[in-house]
Amino acid sequence: EVQLVESGGDLVQPGGSLRLSCAVSGFSLSTYDMNWVRQAPGKGLEWLSYISPSSSTIYYAESVNGRFTVSRDNAKNSLFLQMNSLTPEDTAVYFCAREKIAAGLDYWGRGTLVTVSS
Amino acid sequence: NVLTQSPATLSLPRGERATLSCRARETVASDWLAWYQKKSGQAPKLLVYGASNRAPGVPDRFTGSGSGTHFTLTITRLESDDSAEYYCQQYGYSYTFGRGTKLEV
């Protein structure tokens, strides 16, 4: 069974940093593109970042480019999102999602809550 | 590529048909357009990919159609469990989500 489990969400002060993890099981992480998506309270889904299987290609949304860094450890079946210079606008539930080539984001985790507040 | 979904909210009785629209500002490359269902506290669920391909396990009451810049998700024989937010996403060039349609059954 394919599973993705995010962790690392917490309450952090503005300007602070946080590192999210996504542990996957039921499939080989090394063969899939992966993404991070978030949903702020009362808002819609917002795509944040993409990383290819070998980490050779990485994309970011404009809203997080330069502040967030995506990475992966295929041997440990884990995906990461390093978030720096956090602002209250980054408060959201953060999801990791598996991408199937030409077929959208087919599996998602349940998300981890990040709250940025003083 | 900005995606505009309409209507923002939709309220329909059980058994009816819902038609959700997603319009792209620019042509969606290869019609790489997906639809997702999102319920509060749950992970988003992929319904349709490639504009018209139903994801595994999705009931045939859910049908995606369209190409280019105009796409539609049609849900027939509405059930109470269909109450959710529905998002379109293009993945032909980078990635963009629409703002969603809230469906109440």
PDB file of C-alpha atoms in Angstrom:
ATOM      1  CA  GLU A   1       0.000   0.000   0.000  1.00  0.00           C
ATOM      2  CA  VAL A   2       1.323   3.388  -1.007  1.00  0.00           C
ATOM      3  CA  GLN A   3       1.675   5.751   1.950  1.00  0.00           C
ATOM      4  CA  LEU A   4       3.092   9.229   2.405  1.00  0.00           C
ATOM      5  CA  VAL A   5       3.410  10.674   5.894  1.00  0.00           C
ATOM      6  CA  GLU A   6       4.463  14.257   6.502  1.00  0.00           C
ATOM      7  CA  SER A   7       6.021  15.424   9.753  1.00  0.00           C
ATOM      8  CA  GLY A   8       7.841  18.388  11.204  1.00  0.00           C
ATOM      9  CA  GLY A   9       5.027  20.901  11.306  1.00  0.00           C
ATOM     10  CA  ASP A  10       5.106  23.197  14.313  1.00  0.00           C
ATOM     11  CA  LEU A  11       4.491  26.680  15.668  1.00  0.00           C
ATOM     12  CA  VAL A  12       7.372  28.941  14.661  1.00  0.00           C
ATOM     13  CA  GLN A  13       8.010  32.651  15.032  1.00  0.00           C
ATOM     14  CA  PRO A  14       8.181  34.968  12.026  1.00  0.00           C
ATOM     15  CA  GLY A  15      11.635  34.868  10.507  1.00  0.00           C
ATOM     16  CA  GLY A  16      12.208  31.373  11.772  1.00  0.00           C
ATOM     17  CA  SER A  17      12.968  28.121  10.000  1.00  0.00           C
ATOM     18  CA  LEU A  18      11.453  24.673   9.855  1.00  0.00           C
ATOM     19  CA  ARG A  19      12.257  21.438   8.086  1.00  0.00           C
ATOM     20  CA  LEU A  20       9.436  19.210   6.932  1.00  0.00           C
ATOM     21  CA  SER A  21       9.839  15.536   6.140  1.00  0.00           C
ATOM     22  CA  CYS A  22       7.772  13.159   4.066  1.00  0.00           C
ATOM     23  CA  ALA A  23       8.305   9.455   4.667  1.00  0.00           C
ATOM     24  CA  VAL A  24       7.071   7.218   1.867  1.00  0.00           C
ATOM     25  CA  SER A  25       6.382   3.504   1.726  1.00  0.00           C
ATOM     26  CA  GLY A  26       4.809   1.035  -0.661  1.00  0.00           C
ATOM     27  CA  PHE A  27       6.777   2.240  -3.669  1.00  0.00           C
ATOM     28  CA  SER A  28      10.322   3.054  -4.692  1.00  0.00           C
ATOM     29  CA  LEU A  29      10.877   6.771  -4.149  1.00  0.00           C
ATOM     30  CA  SER A  30      13.817   6.731  -6.559  1.00  0.00           C
ATOM     31  CA  THR A  31      11.539   6.268  -9.564  1.00  0.00           C
ATOM     32  CA  TYR A  32       9.062   9.093  -8.939  1.00  0.00           C
ATOM     33  CA  ASP A  33       8.863  12.846  -9.251  1.00  0.00           C
ATOM     34  CA  MET A  34       7.683  14.432  -6.030  1.00  0.00           C
ATOM     35  CA  ASN A  35       5.964  17.683  -5.103  1.00  0.00           C
ATOM     36  CA  TRP A  36       5.057  19.845  -2.141  1.00  0.00           C
ATOM     37  CA  VAL A  37       1.675  21.588  -2.000  1.00  0.00           C
ATOM     38  CA  ARG A  38       0.118  23.663   0.765  1.00  0.00           C
ATOM     39  CA  GLN A  39      -3.305  24.905   1.799  1.00  0.00           C
ATOM     40  CA  ALA A  40      -3.594  27.990   3.980  1.00  0.00           C
ATOM     41  CA  PRO A  41      -6.619  28.268   6.295  1.00  0.00           C
ATOM     42  CA  GLY A  42      -9.720  28.996   4.237  1.00  0.00           C
ATOM     43  CA  LYS A  43      -7.710  29.081   1.010  1.00  0.00           C
ATOM     44  CA  GLY A  44      -7.160  26.802  -1.936  1.00  0.00           C
ATOM     45  CA  LEU A  45      -4.339  24.470  -2.842  1.00  0.00           C
ATOM     46  CA  GLU A  46      -1.028  26.099  -3.757  1.00  0.00           C
ATOM     47  CA  TRP A  47       1.755  24.211  -5.524  1.00  0.00           C
ATOM     48  CA  LEU A  48       5.159  24.925  -3.977  1.00  0.00           C
ATOM     49  CA  SER A  49       7.915  22.751  -5.347  1.00  0.00           C
ATOM     50  CA  TYR A  50       8.869  19.877  -7.641  1.00  0.00           C
ATOM     51  CA  ILE A  51      11.890  17.578  -7.527  1.00  0.00           C
ATOM     52  CA  SER A  52      12.873  14.937 -10.070  1.00  0.00           C
ATOM     53  CA  PRO A  53      13.921  11.414  -9.055  1.00  0.00           C
ATOM     54  CA  SER A  54      17.642  12.166  -9.196  1.00  0.00           C
ATOM     55  CA  SER A  55      17.231  15.705  -7.813  1.00  0.00           C
ATOM     56  CA  SER A  56      18.655  17.018 -11.076  1.00  0.00           C
ATOM     57  CA  THR A  57      15.597  19.156 -11.789  1.00  0.00           C
ATOM     58  CA  ILE A  58      13.926  21.323  -9.171  1.00  0.00           C
ATOM     59  CA  TYR A  59      11.216  23.960  -9.501  1.00  0.00           C
ATOM     60  CA  TYR A  60       9.707  26.401  -7.019  1.00  0.00           C
ATOM     61  CA  ALA A  61       6.688  28.643  -6.950  1.00  0.00           C
ATOM     62  CA  GLU A  62       7.534  32.349  -6.957  1.00  0.00           C
ATOM     63  CA  SER A  63       6.069  32.720  -3.478  1.00  0.00           C
ATOM     64  CA  VAL A  64       8.734  30.490  -1.911  1.00  0.00           C
ATOM     65  CA  ASN A  65      11.659  30.709  -4.336  1.00  0.00           C
ATOM     66  CA  GLY A  66      14.809  31.663  -2.458  1.00  0.00           C
ATOM     67  CA  ARG A  67      13.334  30.777   0.934  1.00  0.00           C
ATOM     68  CA  PHE A  68      12.375  27.113   0.590  1.00  0.00           C
ATOM     69  CA  THR A  69      14.630  24.233  -0.475  1.00  0.00           C
ATOM     70  CA  VAL A  70      13.400  20.815  -1.516  1.00  0.00           C
ATOM     71  CA  SER A  71      15.567  17.720  -1.261  1.00  0.00           C
ATOM     72  CA  ARG A  72      15.244  13.978  -1.121  1.00  0.00           C
ATOM     73  CA  ASP A  73      17.034  10.901   0.177  1.00  0.00           C
ATOM     74  CA  ASN A  74      15.923   8.001  -1.974  1.00  0.00           C
ATOM     75  CA  ALA A  75      17.857   5.488   0.109  1.00  0.00           C
ATOM     76  CA  LYS A  76      15.862   6.560   3.155  1.00  0.00           C
ATOM     77  CA  ASN A  77      12.588   6.903   1.252  1.00  0.00           C
ATOM     78  CA  SER A  78      12.257  10.477   2.404  1.00  0.00           C
ATOM     79  CA  LEU A  79      11.464  13.868   0.932  1.00  0.00           C
ATOM     80  CA  PHE A  80      12.268  17.142   2.671  1.00  0.00           C
ATOM     81  CA  LEU A  81      11.300  20.796   2.574  1.00  0.00           C
ATOM     82  CA  GLN A  82      13.582  23.270   4.312  1.00  0.00           C
ATOM     83  CA  MET A  83      11.685  26.483   4.992  1.00  0.00           C
ATOM     84  CA  ASN A  84      13.507  29.683   5.974  1.00  0.00           C
ATOM     85  CA  SER A  85      12.466  33.287   6.585  1.00  0.00           C
ATOM     86  CA  LEU A  86       8.960  32.195   7.433  1.00  0.00           C
ATOM     87  CA  THR A  87       6.130  34.727   7.534  1.00  0.00           C
ATOM     88  CA  PRO A  88       2.551  34.454   8.796  1.00  0.00           C
ATOM     89  CA  GLU A  89       1.488  33.997   5.168  1.00  0.00           C
ATOM     90  CA  ASP A  90       3.287  30.643   5.228  1.00  0.00           C
ATOM     91  CA  THR A  91       0.814  29.315   7.798  1.00  0.00           C
ATOM     92  CA  ALA A  92      -0.775  26.301   6.136  1.00  0.00           C
ATOM     93  CA  VAL A  93      -1.111  22.558   5.992  1.00  0.00           C
ATOM     94  CA  TYR A  94       1.770  21.226   3.899  1.00  0.00           C
ATOM     95  CA  PHE A  95       1.290  18.136   1.750  1.00  0.00           C
ATOM     96  CA  CYS A  96       3.784  15.974  -0.096  1.00  0.00           C
ATOM     97  CA  ALA A  97       2.498  14.286  -3.226  1.00  0.00           C
ATOM     98  CA  ARG A  98       3.760  11.701  -5.669  1.00  0.00           C
ATOM     99  CA  GLU A  99       3.639  12.587  -9.326  1.00  0.00           C
ATOM    100  CA  LYS A 100       2.955  10.013 -11.982  1.00  0.00           C
ATOM    101  CA  ILE A 101       4.345  11.063 -15.348  1.00  0.00           C
ATOM    102  CA  ALA A 102       1.624  12.775 -17.390  1.00  0.00           C
ATOM    103  CA  ALA A 103      -0.938  11.645 -14.845  1.00  0.00           C
ATOM    104  CA  GLY A 104      -1.005  14.278 -12.114  1.00  0.00           C
ATOM    105  CA  LEU A 105      -0.416  13.882  -8.382  1.00  0.00           C
ATOM    106  CA  ASP A 106      -1.742  10.421  -7.712  1.00  0.00           C
ATOM    107  CA  TYR A 107      -0.910   9.917  -4.036  1.00  0.00           C
ATOM    108  CA  TRP A 108      -0.839  12.476  -1.238  1.00  0.00           C
ATOM    109  CA  GLY A 109      -0.049  12.523   2.435  1.00  0.00           C
ATOM    110  CA  ARG A 110      -2.520  13.843   5.011  1.00  0.00           C
ATOM    111  CA  GLY A 111      -0.416  16.919   5.623  1.00  0.00           C
ATOM    112  CA  THR A 112       1.406  18.609   8.483  1.00  0.00           C
ATOM    113  CA  LEU A 113       0.404  21.951   9.980  1.00  0.00           C
ATOM    114  CA  VAL A 114       2.831  24.853  10.033  1.00  0.00           C
ATOM    115  CA  THR A 115       1.823  27.892  12.036  1.00  0.00           C
ATOM    116  CA  VAL A 116       3.910  31.050  11.832  1.00  0.00           C
ATOM    117  CA  SER A 117       3.042  33.423  14.644  1.00  0.00           C
ATOM    118  CA  SER A 118       4.626  35.433  17.412  1.00  0.00           C
TER     119      SER A 118
ATOM    120  CA  ASN B   1      -0.816  29.732 -16.527  1.00  0.00           C
ATOM    121  CA  VAL B   2      -3.691  31.074 -14.460  1.00  0.00           C
ATOM    122  CA  LEU B   3      -6.671  28.754 -14.013  1.00  0.00           C
ATOM    123  CA  THR B   4     -10.117  30.221 -13.301  1.00  0.00           C
ATOM    124  CA  GLN B   5     -12.714  27.907 -11.809  1.00  0.00           C
ATOM    125  CA  SER B   6     -16.433  28.562 -11.816  1.00  0.00           C
ATOM    126  CA  PRO B   7     -18.708  28.687 -10.045  1.00  0.00           C
ATOM    127  CA  ALA B   8     -17.010  29.369  -6.728  1.00  0.00           C
ATOM    128  CA  THR B   9     -19.805  27.568  -4.905  1.00  0.00           C
ATOM    129  CA  LEU B  10     -22.503  25.214  -6.102  1.00  0.00           C
ATOM    130  CA  SER B  11     -25.408  23.776  -4.171  1.00  0.00           C
ATOM    131  CA  LEU B  12     -27.434  20.965  -5.734  1.00  0.00           C
ATOM    132  CA  PRO B  13     -29.807  18.251  -4.509  1.00  0.00           C
ATOM    133  CA  ARG B  14     -28.892  14.590  -4.446  1.00  0.00           C
ATOM    134  CA  GLY B  15     -29.369  12.807  -7.742  1.00  0.00           C
ATOM    135  CA  GLU B  16     -28.709  15.901  -9.849  1.00  0.00           C
ATOM    136  CA  ARG B  17     -25.740  16.663 -12.103  1.00  0.00           C
ATOM    137  CA  ALA B  18     -22.944  19.108 -11.299  1.00  0.00           C
ATOM    138  CA  THR B  19     -20.899  20.851 -13.959  1.00  0.00           C
ATOM    139  CA  LEU B  20     -17.647  22.472 -12.846  1.00  0.00           C
ATOM    140  CA  SER B  21     -15.637  24.677 -15.184  1.00  0.00           C
ATOM    141  CA  CYS B  22     -11.920  25.376 -15.365  1.00  0.00           C
ATOM    142  CA  ARG B  23     -10.594  27.920 -17.862  1.00  0.00           C
ATOM    143  CA  ALA B  24      -6.907  28.473 -18.528  1.00  0.00           C
ATOM    144  CA  ARG B  25      -5.432  31.796 -19.565  1.00  0.00           C
ATOM    145  CA  GLU B  26      -3.125  29.979 -21.983  1.00  0.00           C
ATOM    146  CA  THR B  27      -3.387  26.636 -23.723  1.00  0.00           C
ATOM    147  CA  VAL B  28      -2.627  23.775 -21.355  1.00  0.00           C
ATOM    148  CA  ALA B  29       0.248  21.848 -22.895  1.00  0.00           C
ATOM    149  CA  SER B  30      -0.710  18.324 -23.930  1.00  0.00           C
ATOM    150  CA  ASP B  31      -4.049  18.836 -22.124  1.00  0.00           C
ATOM    151  CA  TRP B  32      -2.234  17.963 -18.915  1.00  0.00           C
ATOM    152  CA  LEU B  33      -5.103  19.008 -16.697  1.00  0.00           C
ATOM    153  CA  ALA B  34      -6.125  17.170 -13.530  1.00  0.00           C
ATOM    154  CA  TRP B  35      -9.068  17.396 -11.153  1.00  0.00           C
ATOM    155  CA  TYR B  36      -8.856  16.763  -7.417  1.00  0.00           C
ATOM    156  CA  GLN B  37     -11.426  16.349  -4.652  1.00  0.00           C
ATOM    157  CA  LYS B  38     -10.522  17.842  -1.270  1.00  0.00           C
ATOM    158  CA  LYS B  39     -12.449  17.247   1.938  1.00  0.00           C
ATOM    159  CA  SER B  40     -11.657  18.995   5.200  1.00  0.00           C
ATOM    160  CA  GLY B  41      -8.927  17.231   7.141  1.00  0.00           C
ATOM    161  CA  GLN B  42      -8.226  14.773   4.356  1.00  0.00           C
ATOM    162  CA  ALA B  43      -5.612  14.449   1.649  1.00  0.00           C
ATOM    163  CA  PRO B  44      -6.606  15.621  -1.815  1.00  0.00           C
ATOM    164  CA  LYS B  45      -7.771  12.824  -4.080  1.00  0.00           C
ATOM    165  CA  LEU B  46      -6.947  12.618  -7.775  1.00  0.00           C
ATOM    166  CA  LEU B  47     -10.116  12.192  -9.834  1.00  0.00           C
ATOM    167  CA  VAL B  48      -9.104  12.883 -13.434  1.00  0.00           C
ATOM    168  CA  TYR B  49      -5.798  13.345 -15.240  1.00  0.00           C
ATOM    169  CA  GLY B  50      -4.940  14.249 -18.803  1.00  0.00           C
ATOM    170  CA  ALA B  51      -8.252  16.155 -18.961  1.00  0.00           C
ATOM    171  CA  SER B  52     -10.418  13.072 -19.437  1.00  0.00           C
ATOM    172  CA  ASN B  53      -8.778  10.015 -17.890  1.00  0.00           C
ATOM    173  CA  ARG B  54     -10.446   8.774 -14.758  1.00  0.00           C
ATOM    174  CA  ALA B  55      -8.028   7.814 -11.978  1.00  0.00           C
ATOM    175  CA  PRO B  56      -8.130   4.209 -10.729  1.00  0.00           C
ATOM    176  CA  GLY B  57     -11.047   3.518  -8.425  1.00  0.00           C
ATOM    177  CA  VAL B  58     -12.915   6.723  -9.252  1.00  0.00           C
ATOM    178  CA  PRO B  59     -16.617   6.076  -9.966  1.00  0.00           C
ATOM    179  CA  ASP B  60     -17.802   6.621 -13.516  1.00  0.00           C
ATOM    180  CA  ARG B  61     -20.128   9.334 -12.200  1.00  0.00           C
ATOM    181  CA  PHE B  62     -17.064  11.591 -12.453  1.00  0.00           C
ATOM    182  CA  THR B  63     -16.170  12.614 -16.004  1.00  0.00           C
ATOM    183  CA  GLY B  64     -13.550  15.049 -17.218  1.00  0.00           C
ATOM    184  CA  SER B  65     -13.705  16.696 -20.617  1.00  0.00           C
ATOM    185  CA  GLY B  66     -12.307  19.594 -22.601  1.00  0.00           C
ATOM    186  CA  SER B  67      -9.054  20.614 -24.197  1.00  0.00           C
ATOM    187  CA  GLY B  68      -6.911  23.647 -24.863  1.00  0.00           C
ATOM    188  CA  THR B  69      -8.144  26.306 -22.465  1.00  0.00           C
ATOM    189  CA  HIS B  70     -11.556  25.077 -21.362  1.00  0.00           C
ATOM    190  CA  PHE B  71     -12.099  22.023 -19.211  1.00  0.00           C
ATOM    191  CA  THR B  72     -15.090  20.581 -17.377  1.00  0.00           C
ATOM    192  CA  LEU B  73     -15.666  18.108 -14.566  1.00  0.00           C
ATOM    193  CA  THR B  74     -19.145  16.607 -14.619  1.00  0.00           C
ATOM    194  CA  ILE B  75     -20.503  14.692 -11.645  1.00  0.00           C
ATOM    195  CA  THR B  76     -23.743  12.813 -12.260  1.00  0.00           C
ATOM    196  CA  ARG B  77     -26.200  11.275  -9.789  1.00  0.00           C
ATOM    197  CA  LEU B  78     -24.888  13.435  -6.971  1.00  0.00           C
ATOM    198  CA  GLU B  79     -24.476  11.851  -3.556  1.00  0.00           C
ATOM    199  CA  SER B  80     -24.083  13.535  -0.169  1.00  0.00           C
ATOM    200  CA  ASP B  81     -20.528  12.193  -0.019  1.00  0.00           C
ATOM    201  CA  ASP B  82     -19.646  14.300  -3.076  1.00  0.00           C
ATOM    202  CA  SER B  83     -19.775  17.436  -0.924  1.00  0.00           C
ATOM    203  CA  ALA B  84     -16.217  18.770  -1.113  1.00  0.00           C
ATOM    204  CA  GLU B  85     -13.943  21.297  -2.752  1.00  0.00           C
ATOM    205  CA  TYR B  86     -12.854  20.501  -6.286  1.00  0.00           C
ATOM    206  CA  TYR B  87      -9.644  21.842  -7.801  1.00  0.00           C
ATOM    207  CA  CYS B  88      -8.286  21.771 -11.302  1.00  0.00           C
ATOM    208  CA  GLN B  89      -4.532  21.744 -11.847  1.00  0.00           C
ATOM    209  CA  GLN B  90      -2.435  22.150 -14.959  1.00  0.00           C
ATOM    210  CA  TYR B  91       0.915  20.387 -15.090  1.00  0.00           C
ATOM    211  CA  GLY B  92       1.815  20.985 -18.716  1.00  0.00           C
ATOM    212  CA  TYR B  93       4.135  23.867 -17.929  1.00  0.00           C
ATOM    213  CA  SER B  94       5.117  24.165 -14.309  1.00  0.00           C
ATOM    214  CA  TYR B  95       2.168  23.630 -12.008  1.00  0.00           C
ATOM    215  CA  THR B  96      -0.900  25.726 -11.207  1.00  0.00           C
ATOM    216  CA  PHE B  97      -4.065  25.099  -9.246  1.00  0.00           C
ATOM    217  CA  GLY B  98      -7.362  26.859  -9.734  1.00  0.00           C
ATOM    218  CA  ARG B  99      -9.013  28.496  -6.716  1.00  0.00           C
ATOM    219  CA  GLY B 100     -11.520  25.696  -6.391  1.00  0.00           C
ATOM    220  CA  THR B 101     -15.255  25.104  -6.493  1.00  0.00           C
ATOM    221  CA  LYS B 102     -17.089  24.268  -3.266  1.00  0.00           C
ATOM    222  CA  LEU B 103     -19.842  21.756  -3.953  1.00  0.00           C
ATOM    223  CA  GLU B 104     -22.630  21.226  -1.455  1.00  0.00           C
ATOM    224  CA  VAL B 105     -24.995  18.322  -2.011  1.00  0.00           C
TER     225      VAL B 105
END
